[in-house]
mmCIF file of C-alpha atoms in Angstrom:
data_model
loop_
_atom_site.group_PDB
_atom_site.id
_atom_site.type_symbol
_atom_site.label_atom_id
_atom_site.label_comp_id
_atom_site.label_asym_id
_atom_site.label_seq_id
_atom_site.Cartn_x
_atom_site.Cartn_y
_atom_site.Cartn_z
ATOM 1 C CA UNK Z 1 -0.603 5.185 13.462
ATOM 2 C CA UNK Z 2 -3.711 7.082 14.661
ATOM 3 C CA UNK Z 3 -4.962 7.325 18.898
ATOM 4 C CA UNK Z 4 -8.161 6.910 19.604
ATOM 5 C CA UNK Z 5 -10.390 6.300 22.319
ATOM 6 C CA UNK Z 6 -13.088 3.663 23.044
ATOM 7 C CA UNK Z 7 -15.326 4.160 26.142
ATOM 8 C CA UNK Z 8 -15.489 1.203 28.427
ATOM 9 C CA UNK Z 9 -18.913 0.714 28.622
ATOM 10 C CA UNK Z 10 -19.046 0.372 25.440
ATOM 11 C CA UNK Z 11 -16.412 -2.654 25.320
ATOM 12 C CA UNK Z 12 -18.550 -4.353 27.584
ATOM 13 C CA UNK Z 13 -21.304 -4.501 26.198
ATOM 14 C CA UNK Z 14 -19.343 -5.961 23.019
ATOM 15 C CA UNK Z 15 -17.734 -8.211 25.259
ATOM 16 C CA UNK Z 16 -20.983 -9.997 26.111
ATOM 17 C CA UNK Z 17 -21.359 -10.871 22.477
ATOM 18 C CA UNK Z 18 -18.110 -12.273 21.887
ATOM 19 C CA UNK Z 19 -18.649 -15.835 23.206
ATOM 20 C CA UNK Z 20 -15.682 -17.391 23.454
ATOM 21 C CA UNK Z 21 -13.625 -15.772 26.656
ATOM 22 C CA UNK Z 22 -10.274 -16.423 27.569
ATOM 23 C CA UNK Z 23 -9.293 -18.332 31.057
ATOM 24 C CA UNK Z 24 -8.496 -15.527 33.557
ATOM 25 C CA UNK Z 25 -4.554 -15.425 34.429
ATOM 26 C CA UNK Z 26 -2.963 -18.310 36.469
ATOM 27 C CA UNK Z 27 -0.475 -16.495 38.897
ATOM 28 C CA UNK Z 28 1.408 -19.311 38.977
ATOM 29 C CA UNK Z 29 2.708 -18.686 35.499
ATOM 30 C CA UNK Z 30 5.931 -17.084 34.493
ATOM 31 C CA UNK Z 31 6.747 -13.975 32.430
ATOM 32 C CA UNK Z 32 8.374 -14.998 29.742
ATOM 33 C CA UNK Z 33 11.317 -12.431 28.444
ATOM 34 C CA UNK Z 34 10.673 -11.366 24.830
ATOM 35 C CA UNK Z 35 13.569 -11.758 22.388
ATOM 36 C CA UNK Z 36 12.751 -7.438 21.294
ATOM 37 C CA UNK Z 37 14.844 -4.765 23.039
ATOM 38 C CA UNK Z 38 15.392 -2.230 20.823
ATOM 39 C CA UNK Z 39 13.069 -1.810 17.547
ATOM 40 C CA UNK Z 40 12.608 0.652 14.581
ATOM 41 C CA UNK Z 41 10.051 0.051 12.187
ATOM 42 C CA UNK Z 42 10.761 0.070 8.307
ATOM 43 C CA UNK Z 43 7.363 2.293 7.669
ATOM 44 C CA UNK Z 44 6.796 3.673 4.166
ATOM 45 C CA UNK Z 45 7.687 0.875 2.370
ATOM 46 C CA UNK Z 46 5.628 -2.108 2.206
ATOM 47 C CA UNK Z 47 2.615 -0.655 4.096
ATOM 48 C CA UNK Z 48 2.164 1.696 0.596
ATOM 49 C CA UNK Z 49 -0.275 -0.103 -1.941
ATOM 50 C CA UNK Z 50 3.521 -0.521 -3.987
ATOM 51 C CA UNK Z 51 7.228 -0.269 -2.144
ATOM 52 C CA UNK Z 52 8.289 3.296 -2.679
ATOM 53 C CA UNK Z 53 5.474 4.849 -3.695
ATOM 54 C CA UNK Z 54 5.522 6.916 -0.054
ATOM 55 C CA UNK Z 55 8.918 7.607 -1.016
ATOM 56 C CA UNK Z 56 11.149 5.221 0.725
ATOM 57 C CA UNK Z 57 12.286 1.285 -0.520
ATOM 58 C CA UNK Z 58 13.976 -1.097 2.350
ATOM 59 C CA UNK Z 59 17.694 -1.503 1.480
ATOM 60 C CA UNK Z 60 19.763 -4.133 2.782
ATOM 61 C CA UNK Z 61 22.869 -1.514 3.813
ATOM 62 C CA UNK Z 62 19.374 0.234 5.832
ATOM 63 C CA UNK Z 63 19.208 -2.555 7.866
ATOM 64 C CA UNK Z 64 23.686 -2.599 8.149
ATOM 65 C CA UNK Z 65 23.076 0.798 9.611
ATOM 66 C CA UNK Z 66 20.183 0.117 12.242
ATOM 67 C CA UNK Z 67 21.951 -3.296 13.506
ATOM 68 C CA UNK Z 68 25.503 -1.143 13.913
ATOM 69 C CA UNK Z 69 23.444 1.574 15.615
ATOM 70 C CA UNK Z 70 22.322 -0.984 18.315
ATOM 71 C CA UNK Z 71 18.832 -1.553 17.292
ATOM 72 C CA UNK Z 72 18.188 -5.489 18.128
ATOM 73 C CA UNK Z 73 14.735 -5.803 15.629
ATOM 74 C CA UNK Z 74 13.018 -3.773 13.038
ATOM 75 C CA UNK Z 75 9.265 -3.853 12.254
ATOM 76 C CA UNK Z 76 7.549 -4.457 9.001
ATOM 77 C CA UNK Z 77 4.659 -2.824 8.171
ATOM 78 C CA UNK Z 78 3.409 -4.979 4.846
ATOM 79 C CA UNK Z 79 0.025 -4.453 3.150
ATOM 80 C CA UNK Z 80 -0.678 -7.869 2.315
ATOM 81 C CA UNK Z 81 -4.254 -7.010 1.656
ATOM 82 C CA UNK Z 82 -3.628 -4.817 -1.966
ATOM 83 C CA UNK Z 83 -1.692 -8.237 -2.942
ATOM 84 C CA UNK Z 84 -4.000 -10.836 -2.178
ATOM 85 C CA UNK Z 85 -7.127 -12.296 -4.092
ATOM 86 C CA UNK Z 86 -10.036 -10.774 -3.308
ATOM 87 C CA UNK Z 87 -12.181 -14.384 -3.493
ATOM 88 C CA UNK Z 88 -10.999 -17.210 -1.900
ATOM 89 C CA UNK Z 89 -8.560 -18.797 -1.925
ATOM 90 C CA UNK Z 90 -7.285 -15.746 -1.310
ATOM 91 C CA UNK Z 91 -4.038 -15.821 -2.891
ATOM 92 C CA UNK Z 92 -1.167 -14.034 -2.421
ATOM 93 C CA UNK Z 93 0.913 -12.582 -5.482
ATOM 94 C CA UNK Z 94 3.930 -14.090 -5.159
ATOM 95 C CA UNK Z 95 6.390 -11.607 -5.776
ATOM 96 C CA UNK Z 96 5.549 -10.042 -2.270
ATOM 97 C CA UNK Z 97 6.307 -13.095 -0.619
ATOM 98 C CA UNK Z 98 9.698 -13.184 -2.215
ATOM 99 C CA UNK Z 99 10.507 -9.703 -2.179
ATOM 100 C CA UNK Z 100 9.429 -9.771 2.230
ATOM 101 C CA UNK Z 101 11.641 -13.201 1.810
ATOM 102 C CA UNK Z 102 14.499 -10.975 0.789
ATOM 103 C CA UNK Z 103 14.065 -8.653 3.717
ATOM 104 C CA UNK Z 104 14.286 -11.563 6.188
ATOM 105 C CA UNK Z 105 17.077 -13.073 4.221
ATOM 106 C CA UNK Z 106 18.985 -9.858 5.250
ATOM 107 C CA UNK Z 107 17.606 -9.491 8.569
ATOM 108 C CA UNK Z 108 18.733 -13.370 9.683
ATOM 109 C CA UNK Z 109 22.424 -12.554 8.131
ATOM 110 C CA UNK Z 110 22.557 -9.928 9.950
ATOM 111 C CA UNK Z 111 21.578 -10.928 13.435
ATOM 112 C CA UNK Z 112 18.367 -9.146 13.567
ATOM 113 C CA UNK Z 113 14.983 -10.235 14.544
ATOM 114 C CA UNK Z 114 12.244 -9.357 12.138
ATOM 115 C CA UNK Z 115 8.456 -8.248 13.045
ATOM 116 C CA UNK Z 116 5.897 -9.428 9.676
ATOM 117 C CA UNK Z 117 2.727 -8.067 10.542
ATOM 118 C CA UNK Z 118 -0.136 -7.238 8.506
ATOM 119 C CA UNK Z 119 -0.430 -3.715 7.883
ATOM 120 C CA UNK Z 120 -3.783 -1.283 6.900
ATOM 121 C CA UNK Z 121 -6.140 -3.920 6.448
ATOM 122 C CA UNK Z 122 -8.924 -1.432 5.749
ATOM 123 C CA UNK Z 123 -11.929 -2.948 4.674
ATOM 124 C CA UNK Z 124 -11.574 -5.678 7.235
ATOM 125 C CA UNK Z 125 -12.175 -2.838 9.802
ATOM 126 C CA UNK Z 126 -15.589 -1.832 8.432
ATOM 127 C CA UNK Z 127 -16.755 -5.582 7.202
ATOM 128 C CA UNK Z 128 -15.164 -7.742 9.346
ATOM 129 C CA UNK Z 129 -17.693 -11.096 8.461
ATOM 130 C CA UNK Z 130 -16.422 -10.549 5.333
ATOM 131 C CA UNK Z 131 -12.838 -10.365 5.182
ATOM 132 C CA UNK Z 132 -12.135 -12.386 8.818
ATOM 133 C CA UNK Z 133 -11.835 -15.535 6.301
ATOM 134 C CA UNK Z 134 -9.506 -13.314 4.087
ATOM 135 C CA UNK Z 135 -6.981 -12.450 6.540
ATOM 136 C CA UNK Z 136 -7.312 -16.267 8.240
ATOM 137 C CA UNK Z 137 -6.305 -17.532 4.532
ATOM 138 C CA UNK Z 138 -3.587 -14.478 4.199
ATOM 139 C CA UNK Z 139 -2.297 -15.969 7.892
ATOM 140 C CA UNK Z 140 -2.487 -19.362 6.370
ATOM 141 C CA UNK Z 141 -0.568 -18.651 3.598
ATOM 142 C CA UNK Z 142 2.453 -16.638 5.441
ATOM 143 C CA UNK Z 143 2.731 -19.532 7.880
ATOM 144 C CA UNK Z 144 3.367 -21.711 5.439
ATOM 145 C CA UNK Z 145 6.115 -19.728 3.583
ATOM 146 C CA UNK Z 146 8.200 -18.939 6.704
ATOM 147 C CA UNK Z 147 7.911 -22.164 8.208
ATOM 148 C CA UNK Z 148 11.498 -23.016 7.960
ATOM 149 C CA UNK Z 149 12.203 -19.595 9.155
ATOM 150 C CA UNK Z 150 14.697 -18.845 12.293
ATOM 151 C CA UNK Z 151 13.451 -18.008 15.461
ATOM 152 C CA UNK Z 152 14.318 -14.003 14.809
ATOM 153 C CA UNK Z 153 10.984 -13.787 12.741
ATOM 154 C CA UNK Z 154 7.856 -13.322 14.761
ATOM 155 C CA UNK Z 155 4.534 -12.680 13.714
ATOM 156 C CA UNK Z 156 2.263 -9.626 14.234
ATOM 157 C CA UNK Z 157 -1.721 -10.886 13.986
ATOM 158 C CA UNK Z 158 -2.632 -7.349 13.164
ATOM 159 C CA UNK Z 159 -1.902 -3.636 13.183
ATOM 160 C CA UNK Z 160 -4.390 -1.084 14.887
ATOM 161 C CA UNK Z 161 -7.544 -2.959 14.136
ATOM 162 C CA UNK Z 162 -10.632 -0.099 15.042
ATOM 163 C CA UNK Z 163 -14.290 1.026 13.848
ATOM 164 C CA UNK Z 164 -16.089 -2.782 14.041
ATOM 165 C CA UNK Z 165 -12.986 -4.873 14.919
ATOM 166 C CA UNK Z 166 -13.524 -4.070 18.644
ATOM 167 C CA UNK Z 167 -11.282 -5.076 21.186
ATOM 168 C CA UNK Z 168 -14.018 -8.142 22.156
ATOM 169 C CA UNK Z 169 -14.181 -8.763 18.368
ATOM 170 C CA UNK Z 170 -10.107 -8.729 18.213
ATOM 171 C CA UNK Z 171 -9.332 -11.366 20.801
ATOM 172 C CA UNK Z 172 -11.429 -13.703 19.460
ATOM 173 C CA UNK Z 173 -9.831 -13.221 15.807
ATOM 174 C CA UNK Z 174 -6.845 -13.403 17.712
ATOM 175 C CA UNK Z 175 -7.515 -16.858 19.286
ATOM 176 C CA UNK Z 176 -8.608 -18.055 16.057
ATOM 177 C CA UNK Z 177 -5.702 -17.088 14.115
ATOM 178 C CA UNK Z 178 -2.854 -18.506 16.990
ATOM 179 C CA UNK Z 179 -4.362 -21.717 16.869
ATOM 180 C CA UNK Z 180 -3.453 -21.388 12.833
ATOM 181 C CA UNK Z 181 -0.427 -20.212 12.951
ATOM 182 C CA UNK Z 182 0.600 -22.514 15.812
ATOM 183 C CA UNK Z 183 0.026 -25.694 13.243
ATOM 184 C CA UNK Z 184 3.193 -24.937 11.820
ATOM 185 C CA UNK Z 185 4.736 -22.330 14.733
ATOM 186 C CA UNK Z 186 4.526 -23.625 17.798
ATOM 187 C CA UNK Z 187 7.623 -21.736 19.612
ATOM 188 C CA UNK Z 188 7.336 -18.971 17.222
ATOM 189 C CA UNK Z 189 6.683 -15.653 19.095
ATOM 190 C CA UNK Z 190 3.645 -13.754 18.126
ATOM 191 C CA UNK Z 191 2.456 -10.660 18.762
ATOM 192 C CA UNK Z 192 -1.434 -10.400 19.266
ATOM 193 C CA UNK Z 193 -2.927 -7.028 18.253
ATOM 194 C CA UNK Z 194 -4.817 -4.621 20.036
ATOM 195 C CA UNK Z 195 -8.146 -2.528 18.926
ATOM 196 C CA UNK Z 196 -9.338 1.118 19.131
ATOM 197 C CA UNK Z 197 -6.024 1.784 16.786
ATOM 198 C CA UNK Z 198 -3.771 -0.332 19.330
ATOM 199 C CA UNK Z 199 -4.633 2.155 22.226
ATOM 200 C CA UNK Z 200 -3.651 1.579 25.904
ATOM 201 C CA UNK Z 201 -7.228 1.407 27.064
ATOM 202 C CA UNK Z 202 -8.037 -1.219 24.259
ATOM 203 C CA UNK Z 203 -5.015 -3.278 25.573
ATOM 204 C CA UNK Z 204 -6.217 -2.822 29.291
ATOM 205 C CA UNK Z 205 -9.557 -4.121 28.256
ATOM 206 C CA UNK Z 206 -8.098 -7.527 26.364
ATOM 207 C CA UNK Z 207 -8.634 -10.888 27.230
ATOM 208 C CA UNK Z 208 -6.226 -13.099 25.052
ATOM 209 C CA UNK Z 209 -5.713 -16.926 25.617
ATOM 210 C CA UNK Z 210 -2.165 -17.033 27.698
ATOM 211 C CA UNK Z 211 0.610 -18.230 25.698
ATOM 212 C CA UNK Z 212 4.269 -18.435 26.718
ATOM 213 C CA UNK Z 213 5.464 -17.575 23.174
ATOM 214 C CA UNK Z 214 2.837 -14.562 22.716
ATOM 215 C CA UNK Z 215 3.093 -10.790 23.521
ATOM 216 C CA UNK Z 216 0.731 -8.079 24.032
ATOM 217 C CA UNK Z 217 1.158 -4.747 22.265
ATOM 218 C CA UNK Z 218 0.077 -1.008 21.971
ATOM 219 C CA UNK Z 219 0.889 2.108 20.207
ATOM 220 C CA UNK Z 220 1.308 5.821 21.629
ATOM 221 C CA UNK Z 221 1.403 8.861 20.779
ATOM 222 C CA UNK Z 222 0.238 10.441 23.147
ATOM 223 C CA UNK Z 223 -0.495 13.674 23.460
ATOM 224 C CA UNK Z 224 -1.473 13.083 19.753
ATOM 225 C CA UNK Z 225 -1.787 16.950 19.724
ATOM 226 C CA UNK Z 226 1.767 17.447 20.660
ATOM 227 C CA UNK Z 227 3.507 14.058 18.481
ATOM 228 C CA UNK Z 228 1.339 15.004 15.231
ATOM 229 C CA UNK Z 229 1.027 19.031 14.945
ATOM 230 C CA UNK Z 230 0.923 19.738 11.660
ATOM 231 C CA UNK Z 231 0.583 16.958 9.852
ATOM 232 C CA UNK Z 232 -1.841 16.691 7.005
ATOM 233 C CA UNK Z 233 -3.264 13.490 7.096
ATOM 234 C CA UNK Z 234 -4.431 14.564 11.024
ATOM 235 C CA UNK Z 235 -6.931 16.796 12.189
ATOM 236 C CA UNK Z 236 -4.061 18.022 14.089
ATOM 237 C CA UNK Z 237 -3.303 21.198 12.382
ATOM 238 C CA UNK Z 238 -2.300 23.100 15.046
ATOM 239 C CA UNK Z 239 1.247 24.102 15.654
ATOM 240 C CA UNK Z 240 3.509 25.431 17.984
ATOM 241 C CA UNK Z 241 2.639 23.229 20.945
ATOM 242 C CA UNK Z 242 4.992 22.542 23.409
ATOM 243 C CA UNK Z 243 5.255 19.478 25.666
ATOM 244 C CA UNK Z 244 7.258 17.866 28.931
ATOM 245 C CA UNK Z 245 6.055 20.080 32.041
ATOM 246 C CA UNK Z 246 5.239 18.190 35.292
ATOM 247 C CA UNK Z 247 1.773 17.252 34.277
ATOM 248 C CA UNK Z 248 3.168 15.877 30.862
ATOM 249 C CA UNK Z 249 5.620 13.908 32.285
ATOM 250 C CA UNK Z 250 3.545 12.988 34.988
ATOM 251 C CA UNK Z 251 0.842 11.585 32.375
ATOM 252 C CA UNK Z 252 2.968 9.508 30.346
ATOM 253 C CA UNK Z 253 4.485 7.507 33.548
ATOM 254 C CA UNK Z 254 0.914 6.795 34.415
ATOM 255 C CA UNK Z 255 0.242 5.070 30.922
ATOM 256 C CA UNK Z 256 3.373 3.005 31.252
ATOM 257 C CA UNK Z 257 2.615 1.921 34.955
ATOM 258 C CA UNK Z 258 -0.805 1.072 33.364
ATOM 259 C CA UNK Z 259 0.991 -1.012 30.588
ATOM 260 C CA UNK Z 260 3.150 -2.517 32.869
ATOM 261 C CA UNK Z 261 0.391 -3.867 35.279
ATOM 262 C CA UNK Z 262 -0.716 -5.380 31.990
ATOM 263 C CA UNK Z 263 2.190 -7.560 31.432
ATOM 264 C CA UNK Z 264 2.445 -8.033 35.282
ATOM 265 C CA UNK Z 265 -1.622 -9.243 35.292
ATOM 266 C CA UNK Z 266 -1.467 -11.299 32.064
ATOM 267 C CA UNK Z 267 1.703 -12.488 32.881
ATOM 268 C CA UNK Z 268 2.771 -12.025 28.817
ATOM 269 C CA UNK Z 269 5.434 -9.163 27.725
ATOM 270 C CA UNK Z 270 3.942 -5.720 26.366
ATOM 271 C CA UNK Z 271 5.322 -4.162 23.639
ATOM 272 C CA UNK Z 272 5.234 -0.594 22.509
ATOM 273 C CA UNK Z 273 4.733 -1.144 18.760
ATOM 274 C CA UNK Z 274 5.090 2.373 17.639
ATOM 275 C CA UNK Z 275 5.594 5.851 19.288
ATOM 276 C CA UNK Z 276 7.172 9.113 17.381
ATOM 277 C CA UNK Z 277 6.918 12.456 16.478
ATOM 278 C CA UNK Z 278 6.137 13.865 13.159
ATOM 279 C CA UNK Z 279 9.111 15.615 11.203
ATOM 280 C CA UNK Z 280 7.515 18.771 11.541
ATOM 281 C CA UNK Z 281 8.145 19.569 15.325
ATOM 282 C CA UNK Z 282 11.247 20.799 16.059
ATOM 283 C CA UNK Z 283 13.805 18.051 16.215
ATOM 284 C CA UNK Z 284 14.741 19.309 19.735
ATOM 285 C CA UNK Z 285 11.058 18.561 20.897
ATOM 286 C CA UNK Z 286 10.855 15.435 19.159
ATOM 287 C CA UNK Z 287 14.221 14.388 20.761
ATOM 288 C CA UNK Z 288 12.701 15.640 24.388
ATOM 289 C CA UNK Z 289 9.424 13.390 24.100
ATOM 290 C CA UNK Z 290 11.598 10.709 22.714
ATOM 291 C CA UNK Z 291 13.936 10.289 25.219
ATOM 292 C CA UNK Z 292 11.372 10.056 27.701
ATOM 293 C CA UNK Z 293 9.107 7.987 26.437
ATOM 294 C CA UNK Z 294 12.136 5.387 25.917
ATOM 295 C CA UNK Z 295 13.595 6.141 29.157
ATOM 296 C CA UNK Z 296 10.467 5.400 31.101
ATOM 297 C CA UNK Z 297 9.579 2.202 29.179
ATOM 298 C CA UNK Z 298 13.075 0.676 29.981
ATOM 299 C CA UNK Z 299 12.560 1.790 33.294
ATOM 300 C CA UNK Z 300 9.663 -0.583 33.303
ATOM 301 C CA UNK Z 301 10.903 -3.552 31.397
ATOM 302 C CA UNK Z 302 8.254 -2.787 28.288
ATOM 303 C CA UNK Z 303 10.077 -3.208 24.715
ATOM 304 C CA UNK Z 304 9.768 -0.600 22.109
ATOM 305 C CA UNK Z 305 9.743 0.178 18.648
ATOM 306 C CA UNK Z 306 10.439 3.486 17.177
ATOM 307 C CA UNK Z 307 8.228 4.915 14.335
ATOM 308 C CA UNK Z 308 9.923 5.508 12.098
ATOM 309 C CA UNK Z 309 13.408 4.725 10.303
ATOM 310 C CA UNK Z 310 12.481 6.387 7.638
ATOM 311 C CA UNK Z 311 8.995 8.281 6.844
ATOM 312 C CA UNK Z 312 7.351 11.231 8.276
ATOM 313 C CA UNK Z 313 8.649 10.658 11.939
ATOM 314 C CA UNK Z 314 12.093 9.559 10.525
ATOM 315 C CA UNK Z 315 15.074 8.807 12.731
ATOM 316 C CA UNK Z 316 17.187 8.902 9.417
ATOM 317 C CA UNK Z 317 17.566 11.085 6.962
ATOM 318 C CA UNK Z 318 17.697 9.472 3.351
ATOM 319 C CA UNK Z 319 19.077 12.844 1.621
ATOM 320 C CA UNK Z 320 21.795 13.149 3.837
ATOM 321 C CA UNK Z 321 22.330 8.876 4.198
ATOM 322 C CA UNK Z 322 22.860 9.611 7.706
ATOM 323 C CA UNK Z 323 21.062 9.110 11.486
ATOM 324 C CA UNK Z 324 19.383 12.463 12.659
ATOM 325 C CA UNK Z 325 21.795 12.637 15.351
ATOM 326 C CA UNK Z 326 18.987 13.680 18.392
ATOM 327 C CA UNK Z 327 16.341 11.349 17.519
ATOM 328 C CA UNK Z 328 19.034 8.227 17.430
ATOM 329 C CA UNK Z 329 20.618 9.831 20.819
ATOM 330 C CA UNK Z 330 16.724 9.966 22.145
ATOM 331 C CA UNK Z 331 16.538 6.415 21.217
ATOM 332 C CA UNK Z 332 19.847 4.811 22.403
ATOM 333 C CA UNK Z 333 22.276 7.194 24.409
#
């Protein structure tokens, strides 16, 4: 959940070092249509070093309310990185594998497809020859346990990989890690992350291997100024800024063109992973950018996923157990 940017000369030059490149698109090949619609990511929970330590736990009648809202998938953001070994082989504790088991046990009851992803792998951002093995072995491991899973769960290599996982350095962990999971998975849909903190220029620059059962992704918040005034873990402090004039509008159609082109040129879907406001703007600004933002991507044919059900750019509100009626219009009317 941060934007960042990543100047293109630099990506090539890190490109040249990444040896293995990916075939350039056959345009013979056909887009695939991703099982994802509608998404809200469960954020809070199991991205926290413990569930409900940022204040929010998944519940199963949570996940009654977001399928009879219309929502067709949520995202889940799990920190798989505070519960694994630290030395090979790795191992995770296996009361987070049961307790993510339990989510998906609800999801698949209840008709919804479920995103596992792995969620604020720090350190592997600053050292990645050290803990590339780590999350290969973490990969390993959740392949195995969801093999007999249902179609409805799909994988997530990665979220917002930045600093030295560079978008060069990202495909090629991305290749790696396919080919693992696709021992066990080979129809399972995948979603292959994207550097620079999943930015649309990161994405524009990546070269993954095609796959028929793989999808491209990105974040935005863009302007980051606007979506996160006032919130204290940003440098974005801010407030009172207003956004959706001409140029505004005219900026984020431009984006999602360039996304789209994307999925037209790599002939794989793209997904918006996360976009939101923080629960400090105004709820009627936060509704405006919203609706837009989900507008325009349906106008394109690019799935989305809402940050977040629950947190600091919540579409619910847990005190009053009920939707915050704007932000759920934004995202469905």
């Amino acid at each position: 959940m941060r934007f960042a940017l990543i100047s293109f000369g630099y990506c090539l030059a890190a490109c040249s070092l990444a040896g293995e490149e990916a075939a350039p698109p056959d345009p013979a090949r056909a887009l695939a249509t991703p099982p994802i619609t509608r998404c809200i990511n469960l954020g809070s929970a199991l991205e926290a070093a413990y569930e409900g330590e940022w204040g929010y736990t998944v519940r199963k009648e949570d996940l009654i309310q977001i399928r009879e809202a219309g929502f067709d998938t949520v995202r889940l953001p799990v920190r798989w990185s505070a519960h694994a070994q630290a030395a090979p082989p790795y191992r995770i504790r296996s009361a987070k594998l049961q307790r993510v088991q339990e989510i998906v046990d609800w999801t698949e009851a209840l008709g919804l497809n479920i995103i596992i992803n792995v969620h604020h792998y720090d350190a592997l951002n600053e050292d990645p020859d050290a803990h590339e093995p780590r999350l290969e072995a973490i990969w390993d491991q959740l392949a195995a346990a969801f093999a007999g899973a249902s179609d409805r769960v799909i994988f997530e290599t990665l979220n917002e990989p930045h600093s030295n996982m560079t978008q060069a350095r990202t495909d090629a962990l991305n290749r790696r890690l396919m080919q693992r999971i696709r021992r066990d998975h080979p129809d399972r849909w995948v979603i292959l992350s994207t550097a620079n903190w999943g930015n649309l220029e990161a994405l524009e620059q990546a070269r993954p291997d095609y796959d028929p059962r793989a999808i491209l992704t990105f974040h935005t918040y863009s302007p980051f100024e606007f979506t996160h005034q006032g919130a204290p873990w940003t440098e974005a402090t801010e407030t009172g800024i207003d956004w959706g004039d001409a140029s505004d509008l005219k900026a984020v159609r431009a984006d999602l063109d360039a996304a789209h082109a994307v999925q037209t040129r790599q002939h794989m879907p793209v997904f918006i992973g996360e976009f939101g406001v923080y629960e400090g703007v105004s709820v009627a600004a936060r509704a405006q950018w919203t609706r837009v933002l989900r507008t325009e991507m349906e106008a394109r044919d690019l799935s989305w996923c809402y940050w977040d059900f629950a947190g600091s750019l919540k579409a619910y509100d847990m005190d009053a157990d009920a939707w915050i009626p704007e932000i759920k219009a934004a995202l469905l009317d």
